[in-house]
XYZ file of C-alpha atoms in Angstrom:
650
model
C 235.586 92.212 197.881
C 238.498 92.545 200.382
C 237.916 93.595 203.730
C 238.906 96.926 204.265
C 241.367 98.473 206.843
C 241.851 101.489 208.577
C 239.064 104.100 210.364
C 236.412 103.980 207.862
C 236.967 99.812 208.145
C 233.463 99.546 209.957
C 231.265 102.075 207.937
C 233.003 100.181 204.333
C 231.924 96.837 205.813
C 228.343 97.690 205.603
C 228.579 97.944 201.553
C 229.127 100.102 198.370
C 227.411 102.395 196.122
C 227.998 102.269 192.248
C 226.751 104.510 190.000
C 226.321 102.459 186.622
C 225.105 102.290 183.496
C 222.906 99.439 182.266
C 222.543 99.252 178.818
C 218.596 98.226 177.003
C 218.347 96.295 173.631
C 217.375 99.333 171.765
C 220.318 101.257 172.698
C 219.764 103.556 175.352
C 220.975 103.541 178.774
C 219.466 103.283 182.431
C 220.963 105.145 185.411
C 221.911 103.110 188.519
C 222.873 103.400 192.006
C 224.016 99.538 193.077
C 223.554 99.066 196.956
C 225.866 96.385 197.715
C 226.790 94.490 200.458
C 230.538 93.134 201.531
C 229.999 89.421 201.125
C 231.221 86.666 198.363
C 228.369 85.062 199.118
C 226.393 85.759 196.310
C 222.787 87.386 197.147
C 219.419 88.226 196.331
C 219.132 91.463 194.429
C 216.477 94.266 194.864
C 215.541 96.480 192.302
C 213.495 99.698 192.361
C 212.598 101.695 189.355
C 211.732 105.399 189.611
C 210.494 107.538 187.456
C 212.112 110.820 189.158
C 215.946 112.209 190.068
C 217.279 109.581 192.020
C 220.257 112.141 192.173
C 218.375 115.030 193.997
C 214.879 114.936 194.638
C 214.444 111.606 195.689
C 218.124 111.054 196.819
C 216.693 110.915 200.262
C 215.530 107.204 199.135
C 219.074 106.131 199.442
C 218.518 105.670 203.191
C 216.058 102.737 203.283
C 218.387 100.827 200.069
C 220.950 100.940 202.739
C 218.900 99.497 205.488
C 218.087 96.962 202.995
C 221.378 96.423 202.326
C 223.223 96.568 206.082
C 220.186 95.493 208.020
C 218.983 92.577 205.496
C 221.827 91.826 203.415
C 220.092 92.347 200.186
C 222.041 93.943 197.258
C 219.829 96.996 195.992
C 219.438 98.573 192.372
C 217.841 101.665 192.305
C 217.469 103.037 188.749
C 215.554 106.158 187.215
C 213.674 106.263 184.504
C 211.024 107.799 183.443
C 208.158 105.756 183.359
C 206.791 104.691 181.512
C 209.634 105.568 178.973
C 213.434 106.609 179.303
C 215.484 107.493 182.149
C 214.564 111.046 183.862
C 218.114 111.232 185.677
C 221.665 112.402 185.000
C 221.770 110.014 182.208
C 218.762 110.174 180.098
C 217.313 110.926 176.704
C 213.743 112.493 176.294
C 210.993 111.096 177.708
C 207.479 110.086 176.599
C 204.378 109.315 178.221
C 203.975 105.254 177.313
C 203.880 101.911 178.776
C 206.894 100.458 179.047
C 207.870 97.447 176.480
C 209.603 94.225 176.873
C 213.186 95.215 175.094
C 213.464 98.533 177.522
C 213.743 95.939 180.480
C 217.448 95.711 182.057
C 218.956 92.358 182.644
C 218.182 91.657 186.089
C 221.526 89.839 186.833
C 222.504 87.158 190.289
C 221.210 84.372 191.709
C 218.051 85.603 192.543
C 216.425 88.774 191.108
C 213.103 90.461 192.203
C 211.555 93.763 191.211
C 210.404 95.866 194.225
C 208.894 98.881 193.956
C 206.368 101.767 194.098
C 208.476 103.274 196.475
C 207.870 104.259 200.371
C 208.203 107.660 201.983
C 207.183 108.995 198.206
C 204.663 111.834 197.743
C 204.546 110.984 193.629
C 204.776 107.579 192.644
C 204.725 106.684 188.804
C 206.152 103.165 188.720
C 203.236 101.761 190.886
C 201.690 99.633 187.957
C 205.234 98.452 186.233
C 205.710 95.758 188.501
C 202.683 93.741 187.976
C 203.430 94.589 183.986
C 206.966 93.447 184.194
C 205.426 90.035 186.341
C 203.201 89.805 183.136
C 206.789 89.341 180.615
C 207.635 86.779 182.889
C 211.160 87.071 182.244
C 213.279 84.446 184.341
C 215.454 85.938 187.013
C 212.198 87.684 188.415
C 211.609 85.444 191.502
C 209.027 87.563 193.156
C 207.108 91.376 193.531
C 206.167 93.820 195.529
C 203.836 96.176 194.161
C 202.784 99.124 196.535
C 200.397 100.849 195.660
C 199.703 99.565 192.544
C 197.023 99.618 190.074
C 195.907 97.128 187.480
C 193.931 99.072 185.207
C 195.083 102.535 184.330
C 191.621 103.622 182.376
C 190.051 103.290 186.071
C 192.219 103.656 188.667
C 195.217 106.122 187.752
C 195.587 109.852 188.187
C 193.865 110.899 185.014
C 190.218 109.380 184.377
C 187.874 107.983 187.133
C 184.361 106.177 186.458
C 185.167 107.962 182.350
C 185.367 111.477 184.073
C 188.703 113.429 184.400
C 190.253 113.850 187.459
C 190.961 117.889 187.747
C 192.259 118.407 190.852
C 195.003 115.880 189.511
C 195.802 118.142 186.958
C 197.032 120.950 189.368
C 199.964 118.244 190.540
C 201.229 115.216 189.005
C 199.790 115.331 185.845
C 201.376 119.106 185.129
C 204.493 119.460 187.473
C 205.926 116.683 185.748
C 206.183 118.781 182.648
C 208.723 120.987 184.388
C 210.542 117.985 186.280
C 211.538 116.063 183.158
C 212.903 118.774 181.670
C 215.191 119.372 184.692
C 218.740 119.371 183.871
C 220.915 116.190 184.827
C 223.569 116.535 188.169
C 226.676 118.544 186.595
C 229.140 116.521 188.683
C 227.045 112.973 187.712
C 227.125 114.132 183.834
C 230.107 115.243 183.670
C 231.339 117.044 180.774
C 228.297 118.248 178.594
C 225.325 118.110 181.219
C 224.702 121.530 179.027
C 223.712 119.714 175.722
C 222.083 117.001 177.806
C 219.918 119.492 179.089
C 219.098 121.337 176.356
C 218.141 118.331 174.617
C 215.588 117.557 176.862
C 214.406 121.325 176.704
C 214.242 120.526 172.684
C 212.301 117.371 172.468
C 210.277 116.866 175.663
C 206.475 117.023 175.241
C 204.306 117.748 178.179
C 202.642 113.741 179.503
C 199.615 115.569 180.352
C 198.484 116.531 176.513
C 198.663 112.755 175.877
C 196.783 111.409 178.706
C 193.962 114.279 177.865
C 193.816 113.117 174.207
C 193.282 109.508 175.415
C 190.204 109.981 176.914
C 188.373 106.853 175.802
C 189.803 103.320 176.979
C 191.824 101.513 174.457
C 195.316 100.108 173.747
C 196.867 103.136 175.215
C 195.137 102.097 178.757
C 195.247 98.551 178.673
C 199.082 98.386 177.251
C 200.129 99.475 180.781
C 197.737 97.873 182.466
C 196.974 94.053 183.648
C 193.331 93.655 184.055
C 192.678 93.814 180.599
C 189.413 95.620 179.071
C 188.132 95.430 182.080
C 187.707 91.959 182.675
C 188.875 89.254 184.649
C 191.090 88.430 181.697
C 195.186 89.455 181.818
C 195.938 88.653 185.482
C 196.942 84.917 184.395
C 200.282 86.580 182.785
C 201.129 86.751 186.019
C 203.259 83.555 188.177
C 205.575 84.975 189.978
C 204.504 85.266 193.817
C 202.955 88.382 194.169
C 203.048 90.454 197.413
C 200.375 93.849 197.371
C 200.359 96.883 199.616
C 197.199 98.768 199.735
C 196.510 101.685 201.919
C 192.079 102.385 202.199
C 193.131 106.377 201.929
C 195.294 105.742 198.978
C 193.851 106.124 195.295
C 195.169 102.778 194.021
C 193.216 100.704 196.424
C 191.421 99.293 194.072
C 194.253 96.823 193.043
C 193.914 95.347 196.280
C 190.686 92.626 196.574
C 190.861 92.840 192.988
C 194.407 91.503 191.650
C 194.569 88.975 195.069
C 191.139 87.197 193.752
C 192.707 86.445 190.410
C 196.204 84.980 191.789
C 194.392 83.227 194.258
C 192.051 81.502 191.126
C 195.138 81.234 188.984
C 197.212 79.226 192.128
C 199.999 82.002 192.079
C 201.436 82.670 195.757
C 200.595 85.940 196.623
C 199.575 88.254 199.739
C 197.627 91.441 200.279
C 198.410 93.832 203.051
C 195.486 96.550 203.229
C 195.926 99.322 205.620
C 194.438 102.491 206.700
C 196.892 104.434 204.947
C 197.527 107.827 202.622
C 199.765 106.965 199.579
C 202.663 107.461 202.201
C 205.240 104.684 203.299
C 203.493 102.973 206.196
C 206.144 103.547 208.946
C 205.125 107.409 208.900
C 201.695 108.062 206.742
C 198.432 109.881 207.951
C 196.384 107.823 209.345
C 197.606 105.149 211.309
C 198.363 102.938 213.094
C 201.891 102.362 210.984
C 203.962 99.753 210.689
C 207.282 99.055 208.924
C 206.766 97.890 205.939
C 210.486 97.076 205.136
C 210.187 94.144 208.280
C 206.769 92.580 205.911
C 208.793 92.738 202.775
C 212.042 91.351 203.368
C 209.871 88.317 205.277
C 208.283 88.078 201.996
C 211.526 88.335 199.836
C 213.066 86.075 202.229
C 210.723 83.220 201.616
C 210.944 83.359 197.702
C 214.818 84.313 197.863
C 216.478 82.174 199.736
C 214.091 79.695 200.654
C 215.818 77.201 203.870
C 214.761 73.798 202.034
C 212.139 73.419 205.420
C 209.740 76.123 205.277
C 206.265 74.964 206.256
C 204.276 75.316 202.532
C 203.122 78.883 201.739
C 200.095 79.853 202.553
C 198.017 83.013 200.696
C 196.302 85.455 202.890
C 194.933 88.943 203.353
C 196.098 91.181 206.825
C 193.278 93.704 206.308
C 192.883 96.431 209.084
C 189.483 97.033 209.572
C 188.255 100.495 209.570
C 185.616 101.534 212.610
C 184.080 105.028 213.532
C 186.091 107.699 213.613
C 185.845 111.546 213.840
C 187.284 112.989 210.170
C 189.641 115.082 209.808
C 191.847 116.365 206.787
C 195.425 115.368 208.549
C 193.810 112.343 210.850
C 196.717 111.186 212.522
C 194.819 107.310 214.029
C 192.171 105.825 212.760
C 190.059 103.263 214.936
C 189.980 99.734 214.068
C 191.304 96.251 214.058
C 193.470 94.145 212.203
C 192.524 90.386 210.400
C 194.131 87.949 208.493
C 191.716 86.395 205.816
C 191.759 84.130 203.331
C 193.064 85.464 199.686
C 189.359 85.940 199.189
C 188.105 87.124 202.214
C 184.349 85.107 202.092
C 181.540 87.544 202.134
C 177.877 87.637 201.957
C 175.642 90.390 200.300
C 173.689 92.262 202.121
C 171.209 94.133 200.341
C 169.408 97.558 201.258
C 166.927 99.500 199.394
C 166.426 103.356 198.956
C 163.008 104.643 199.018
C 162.126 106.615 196.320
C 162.034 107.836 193.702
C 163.595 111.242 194.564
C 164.681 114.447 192.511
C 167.873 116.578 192.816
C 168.731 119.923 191.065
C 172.818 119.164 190.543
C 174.831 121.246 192.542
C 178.450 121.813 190.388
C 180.573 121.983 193.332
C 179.192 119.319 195.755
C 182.039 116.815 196.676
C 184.721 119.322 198.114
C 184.300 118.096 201.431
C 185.613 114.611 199.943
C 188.706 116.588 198.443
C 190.429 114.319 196.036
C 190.236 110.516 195.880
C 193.703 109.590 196.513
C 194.981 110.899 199.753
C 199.222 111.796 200.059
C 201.058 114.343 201.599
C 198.965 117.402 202.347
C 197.735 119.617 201.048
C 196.512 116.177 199.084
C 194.646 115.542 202.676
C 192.188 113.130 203.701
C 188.284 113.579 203.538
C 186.698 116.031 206.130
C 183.141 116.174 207.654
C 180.602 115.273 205.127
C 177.454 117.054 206.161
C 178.028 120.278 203.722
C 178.152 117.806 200.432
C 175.254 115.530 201.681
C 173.137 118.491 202.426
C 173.718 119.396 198.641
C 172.828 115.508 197.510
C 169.865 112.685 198.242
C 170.882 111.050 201.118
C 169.857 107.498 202.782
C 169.878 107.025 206.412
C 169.641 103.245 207.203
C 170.641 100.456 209.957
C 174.008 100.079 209.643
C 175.000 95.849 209.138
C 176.478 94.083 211.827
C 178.934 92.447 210.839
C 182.299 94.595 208.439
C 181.884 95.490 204.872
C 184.865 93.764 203.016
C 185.071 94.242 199.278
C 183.539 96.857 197.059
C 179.921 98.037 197.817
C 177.442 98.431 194.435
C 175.135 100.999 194.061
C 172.493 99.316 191.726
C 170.187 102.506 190.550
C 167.507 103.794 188.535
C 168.091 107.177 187.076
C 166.448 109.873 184.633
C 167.965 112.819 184.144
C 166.759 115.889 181.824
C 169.546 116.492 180.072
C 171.638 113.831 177.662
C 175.231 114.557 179.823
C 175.245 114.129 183.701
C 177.493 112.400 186.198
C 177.211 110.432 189.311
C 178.591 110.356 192.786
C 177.492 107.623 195.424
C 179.080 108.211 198.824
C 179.092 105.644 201.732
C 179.107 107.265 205.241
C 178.957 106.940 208.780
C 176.971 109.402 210.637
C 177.673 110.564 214.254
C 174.981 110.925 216.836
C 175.662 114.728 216.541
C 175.080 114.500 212.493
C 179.315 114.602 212.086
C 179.364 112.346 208.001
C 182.939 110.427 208.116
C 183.226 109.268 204.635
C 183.807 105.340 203.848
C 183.934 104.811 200.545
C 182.983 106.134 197.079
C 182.266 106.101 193.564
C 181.949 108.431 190.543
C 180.321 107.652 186.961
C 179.634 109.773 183.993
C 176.503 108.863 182.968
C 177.735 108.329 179.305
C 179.765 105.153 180.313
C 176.293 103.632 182.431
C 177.089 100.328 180.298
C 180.459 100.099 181.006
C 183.796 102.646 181.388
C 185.779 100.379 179.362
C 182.969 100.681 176.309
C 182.471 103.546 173.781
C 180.500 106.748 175.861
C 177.027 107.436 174.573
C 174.950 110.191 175.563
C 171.628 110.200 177.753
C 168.026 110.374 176.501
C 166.638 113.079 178.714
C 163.670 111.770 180.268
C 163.992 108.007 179.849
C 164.909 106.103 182.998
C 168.747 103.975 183.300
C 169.790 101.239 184.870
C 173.164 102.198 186.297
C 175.764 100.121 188.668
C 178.206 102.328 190.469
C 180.988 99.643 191.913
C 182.592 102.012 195.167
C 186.118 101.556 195.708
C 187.455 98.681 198.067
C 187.009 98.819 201.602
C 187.543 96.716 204.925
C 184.782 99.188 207.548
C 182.705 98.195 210.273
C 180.204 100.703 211.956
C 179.965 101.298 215.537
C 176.920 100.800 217.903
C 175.151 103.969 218.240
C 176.352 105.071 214.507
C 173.856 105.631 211.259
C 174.279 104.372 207.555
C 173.891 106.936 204.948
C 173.578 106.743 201.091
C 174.183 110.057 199.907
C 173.430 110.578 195.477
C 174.930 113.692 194.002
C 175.520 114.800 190.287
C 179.509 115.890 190.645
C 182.351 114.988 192.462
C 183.998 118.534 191.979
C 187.059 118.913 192.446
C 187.770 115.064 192.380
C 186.494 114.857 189.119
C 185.010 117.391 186.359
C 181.302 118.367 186.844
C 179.019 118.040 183.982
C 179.248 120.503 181.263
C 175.787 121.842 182.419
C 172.738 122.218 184.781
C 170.784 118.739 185.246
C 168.117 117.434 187.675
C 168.202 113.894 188.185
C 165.896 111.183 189.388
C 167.427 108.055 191.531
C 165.683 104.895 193.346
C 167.256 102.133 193.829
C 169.307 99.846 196.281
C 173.310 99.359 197.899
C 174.595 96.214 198.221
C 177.340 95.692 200.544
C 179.391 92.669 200.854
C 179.561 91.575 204.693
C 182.330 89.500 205.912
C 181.528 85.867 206.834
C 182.567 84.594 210.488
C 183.769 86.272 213.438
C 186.761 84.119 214.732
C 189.523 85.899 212.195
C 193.005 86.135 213.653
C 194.691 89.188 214.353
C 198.423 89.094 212.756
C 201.174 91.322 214.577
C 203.411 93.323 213.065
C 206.701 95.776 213.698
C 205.028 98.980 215.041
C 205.591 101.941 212.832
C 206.105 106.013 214.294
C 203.306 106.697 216.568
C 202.292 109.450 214.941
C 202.422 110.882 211.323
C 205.554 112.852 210.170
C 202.472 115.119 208.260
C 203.083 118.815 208.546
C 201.154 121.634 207.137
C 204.495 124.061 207.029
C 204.862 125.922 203.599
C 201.095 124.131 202.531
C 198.378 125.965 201.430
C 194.843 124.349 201.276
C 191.549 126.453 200.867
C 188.106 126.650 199.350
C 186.660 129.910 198.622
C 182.628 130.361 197.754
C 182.290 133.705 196.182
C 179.074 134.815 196.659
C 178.567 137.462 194.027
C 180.676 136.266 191.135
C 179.546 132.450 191.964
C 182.453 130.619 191.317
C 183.802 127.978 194.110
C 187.532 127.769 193.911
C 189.643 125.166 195.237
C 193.613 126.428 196.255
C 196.720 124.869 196.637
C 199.871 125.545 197.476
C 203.106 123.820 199.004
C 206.859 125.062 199.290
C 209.722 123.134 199.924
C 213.613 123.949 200.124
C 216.484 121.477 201.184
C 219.732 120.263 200.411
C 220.891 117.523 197.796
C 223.718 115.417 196.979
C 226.728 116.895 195.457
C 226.376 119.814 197.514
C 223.156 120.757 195.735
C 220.590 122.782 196.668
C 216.796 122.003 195.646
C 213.980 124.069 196.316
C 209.923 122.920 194.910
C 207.075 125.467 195.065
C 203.523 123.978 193.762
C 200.454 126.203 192.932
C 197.396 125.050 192.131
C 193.731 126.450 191.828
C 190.394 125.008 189.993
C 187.247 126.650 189.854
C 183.814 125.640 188.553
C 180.937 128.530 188.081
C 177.944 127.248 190.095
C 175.498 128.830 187.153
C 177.128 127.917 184.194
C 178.916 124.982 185.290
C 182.434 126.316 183.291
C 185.188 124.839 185.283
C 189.245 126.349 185.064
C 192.402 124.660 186.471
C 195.764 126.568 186.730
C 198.760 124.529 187.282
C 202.091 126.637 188.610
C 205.388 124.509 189.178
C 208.887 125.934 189.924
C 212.060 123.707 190.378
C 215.350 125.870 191.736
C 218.394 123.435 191.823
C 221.600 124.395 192.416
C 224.929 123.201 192.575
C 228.701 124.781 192.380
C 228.771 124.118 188.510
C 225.475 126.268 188.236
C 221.753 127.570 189.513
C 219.030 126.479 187.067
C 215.533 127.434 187.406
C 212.538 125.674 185.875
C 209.313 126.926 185.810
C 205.652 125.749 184.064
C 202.474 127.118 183.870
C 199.583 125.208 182.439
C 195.817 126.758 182.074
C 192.618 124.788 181.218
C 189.464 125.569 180.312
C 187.212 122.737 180.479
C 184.063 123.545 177.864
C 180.961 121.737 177.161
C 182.524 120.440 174.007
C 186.532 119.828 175.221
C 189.409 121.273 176.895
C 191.582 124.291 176.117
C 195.017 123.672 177.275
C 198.042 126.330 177.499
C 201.043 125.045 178.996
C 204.196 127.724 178.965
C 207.495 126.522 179.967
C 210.959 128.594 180.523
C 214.161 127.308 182.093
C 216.708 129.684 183.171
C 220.751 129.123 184.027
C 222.213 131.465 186.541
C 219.363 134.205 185.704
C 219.874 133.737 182.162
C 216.567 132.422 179.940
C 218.119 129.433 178.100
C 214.361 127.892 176.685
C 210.937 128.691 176.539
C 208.234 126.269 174.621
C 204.540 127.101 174.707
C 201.810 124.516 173.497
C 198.387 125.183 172.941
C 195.613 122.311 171.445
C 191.877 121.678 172.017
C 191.046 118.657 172.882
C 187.226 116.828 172.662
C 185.751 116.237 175.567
């Protein structure tokens, strides 16, 4: 490229943007926005796939592709498609709810090519798990990852099933507003001539994700296609040889990928690091809680090392910067969280540390016990973090016990014996750390339908009422350490409502048993330093609505949400989101309800489209009723309006 002249010399210096088309083997197209420096030097190239509108909603991306690109000199290829299908953008066909195959991969083109992703600042993130399934095709320009947030097994540790049960709560956002996003129009002045048929092509063919992830509700190829941890076993992660950097956050919902995925690089000698911190599925320079840190300063070290390697780098060596969590007071929008940072080995050494629950002891099953918990992956509120305890744990068999001395590092096991009187029932085990004055900050947790005791990734097989189980309840990853003064509880309850679904009826169960919690070995860890991040959370509660209502009389508790947002786009477009959401669950009969209300209002000079979706579910003791209704509008006008209705087995 020349170097240009005249006022604008300095800001054209810093790079271009290219919007391009990058054609896949079966025919279709990707949309991309090229980042690219002013150099003839060739250079690495960063790529970032999203499953959104890189043209409007998530335009505001562009900003950290251009630090990458004038601050670090990478070139930066941001492309949208909806994944794990076909583009979602201003150039797309329809879209469909699958794992994404070898021959829909773009060329990744240069010297050096590396797929980064998950995204930062990003309150809905799709593309998490593509990376390490891209790493798995090995193709060869792919020189290293980043996976934020990632997960590598879908069946567990997605937004749709957890320990066999369905998430609900997640069905009130991602899994339904989706339905009314990919549906959205494409950018008139992007399209060009026809946007109008492209759009109404997607209002012809598109099929709501959510019906498909409800009628895969056992693990199978569906799951394991888009995952790498394969059937549940160790097996799959050896696909992998490309070095490997994760980014875990201890609030986030795909944390589980963290201890995990770095045990099985580190045993199949594949350079990799983990960075575990205390954060919300947030980019780390802003997300509730901290302390932050920018993230782009850890990545670009790592990209730098596998990118354009000097020739006299000392040799790489794995590790694990883990920030210890230690007591803190809980609150839904916490903005610091007390602790400590480490650097460990890949496999941080451990030893376990066994304590037993006396018992046995009985519990009548509350439905609604676990909305003090909220839901399991923290975001952007109202998708807040977990409160004060002591309402759910008065409601559930608790354990109060010496806390350990030294941090729990890894993923504490509930080994139990349990009865219950009926053939279907659930379990949630909840860590804690109790507060002089009884305040329950919640450490870590885990949730089992009882069906799957032998295994979530097996077939489901009912209970025999009376006859005792042996059951092993794996709680997700954590890095916590328990100050002096501070109490260990246990707590046992029969739902995790509105995390997951409660059982389809009343049970009383009967648990003994022990927790085993793996304590970290040594005391003489470093502490690593990074590039401080904002010192305090961006996190407002403007336009968000987040209540739980306990009516007395009629007996249902119902869970509300709701969150507004209105700003302006590229193209001198106009976007405006508005989320409602509301579950229930009847505390007699145990019938549960979600309703699922999503409006998109974009607007440009060309036109003002309006999309809107409602989805209603009844969750049965035999299945799930779903109604999803969805009507687009141009300039006032109704242009489409699709309705689906199906019962699906529970």
């Amino acid at each position: 490229m020349s170097d240009p002249q005249g006022p604008d010399a300095a800001a054209a210096r810093l790079g271009a943007e290219l919007d391009v088309r990058i054609p896949l083997t079966d025919g279709t197209e990707l949309a991309t926005t090229l980042f690219l420096p002013v150099t003839d030097v060739p250079v690495p190239c960063l790529l970032e796939a999203l499953p959104y509108r890189k043209d409007d909603l998530t335009a505001s991306y562009a900003d950290s592709y251009r630090a990458l690109r004038d601050r670090h000199g990478y070139a930066v290829g941001a492309w949208t498609c909806a994944a794990p299908a076909r583009p979602a953008g201003s150039r797309s066909t329809s879209t469909r709810p699958r794992a994404a195959r070898p021959g829909d991969r773009p060329a990744v083109a240069g010297r050096a090519g590396v797929v980064h992703g998950g995204g930062r600042d990003v309150r809905n993130l799709l593309l998490r798990f593509q990376l390490l399934q891209l790493a798995c095709e090995r193709p060869p320009a792919l020189r290293a990852i980043c996976a934020i947030y990632a997960t590598d097994d879908r069946w567990t540790d997605d937004v749709h099933w957890r320990g066999g049960a369905l998430r609900l709560v997640d069905l009130v956002d991602y899994c339904h507003y989706m339905t009314a996003m990919n549906v959205l129009p494409p950018v008139p002045a992007v399209w060009g001539d026809g946007w109008e048929a492209g759009w109404q092509r997607r209002l012809d063919t598109h099929e709501p994700w959510v019906l498909t992830w409800l009628r895969e509700n056992r693990h199978g190829d569906y799951w394991n296609h888009g995952s790498v941890r394969l059937d549940g076993g160790t097996v799959g992660y050896d696909r992998i040889a490309c070095p490997t950097m994760i980014v875990a956050g201890w609030a986030d919902g795909y944390r589980n990928n963290s201890f995990r995925t770095a045990a099985r690089l580190a045993e199949a000698g594949v350079p990799h690091r983990l960075l575990a911190g205390p954060w919300a599925h947030a980019d780390p320079l802003t997300a509730m809680p901290g302390p932050r840190l920018d993230l782009d300063v850890e990545m670009v070290a790592w990209f730098d090392r596998w990118l354009r390697p000097s020739g006299d780098e000392p040799a790489h060596a794995d590790h694990a910067d883990v920030f210890v969590r230690s007591s803190t007071r809980p609150a839904p929008d916490l903005d610091l969280h007390e602790g400590w940072w480490l650097r460990l080995p890949p496999v941080p050494p451990t030893t376990p540390h066994r304590l037993a629950l006396a018992g046995p002891r009985s519990l009548r099953v509350a439905p609604d016990v676990g909305t003090a918990a909220w839901i399991d992956c923290a975001g952007h509120l109202p998708w807040g973090l977990s409160g004060d305890q002591r309402l759910d744990d008065a409601r559930s068999l608790t354990w109060d016990l010496a806390p350990p001395d030294r941090p729990v590092v890894g993923h504490p096991v509930a080994r139990l014996r349990v009865t219950a009187d009926r053939p279907l029932a659930s379990l949630s085990v909840k860590l804690c750390d109790v507060f002089p004055d009884g305040t329950s900050a919640l450490v870590s947790r885990g949730t089992l339908d009882l069906a799957y005791r032998d295994g979530v990734h097996g077939p489901p097989k009912p209970l025999v009422p009376g006859e005792a189980h042996l059951v092993d309840v794996e709680l997700d990853a954590c890095a916590y350490a328990w100050s002096p003064g501070q109490t260990l509880r246990l707590s046992v309850a029969g739902a995790d409502w509105p995390n997951t679904v409660a059982p389809p009826g009343p049970v009383t169960l009967t648990v003994e048993g022990t927790v085993e919690l793996p304590l970290l070995e040594g005391n003489d860890w470093p502490a690593p330093a990074f590039t401080p991040g904002a010192e305090h959370s961006t996190e407002s509660a403007e336009g968000v609505t987040w209540e739980v209502r306990d009516e007395v009389l009629a007996r249902p508790t119902t869970a509300v949400t709701r969150q507004v947002s209105d700003y302006p786009t590229p193209y001198d477009g106009r976007a405006r989101e508005a989320y409602l959401g509301e579950v229930s669950v009847h505390r007699d009969t145990f019938a549960q309800r979600a309703r699922a209300d999503t409006t998109f209002d974009l607007a440009w000079p060309e036109a003002s489209v309006q999309v809107r979706s409602v989805m209603e579910v009844e969750v049965g003791p035999d299945g799930y009723d779903v109604a999803i209704e969805t009507v687009a509008e141009r300039d006032g006008v109704e242009v489409s309006r699709r309705s689906w209705r199906e019962h699906l087995p529970r």
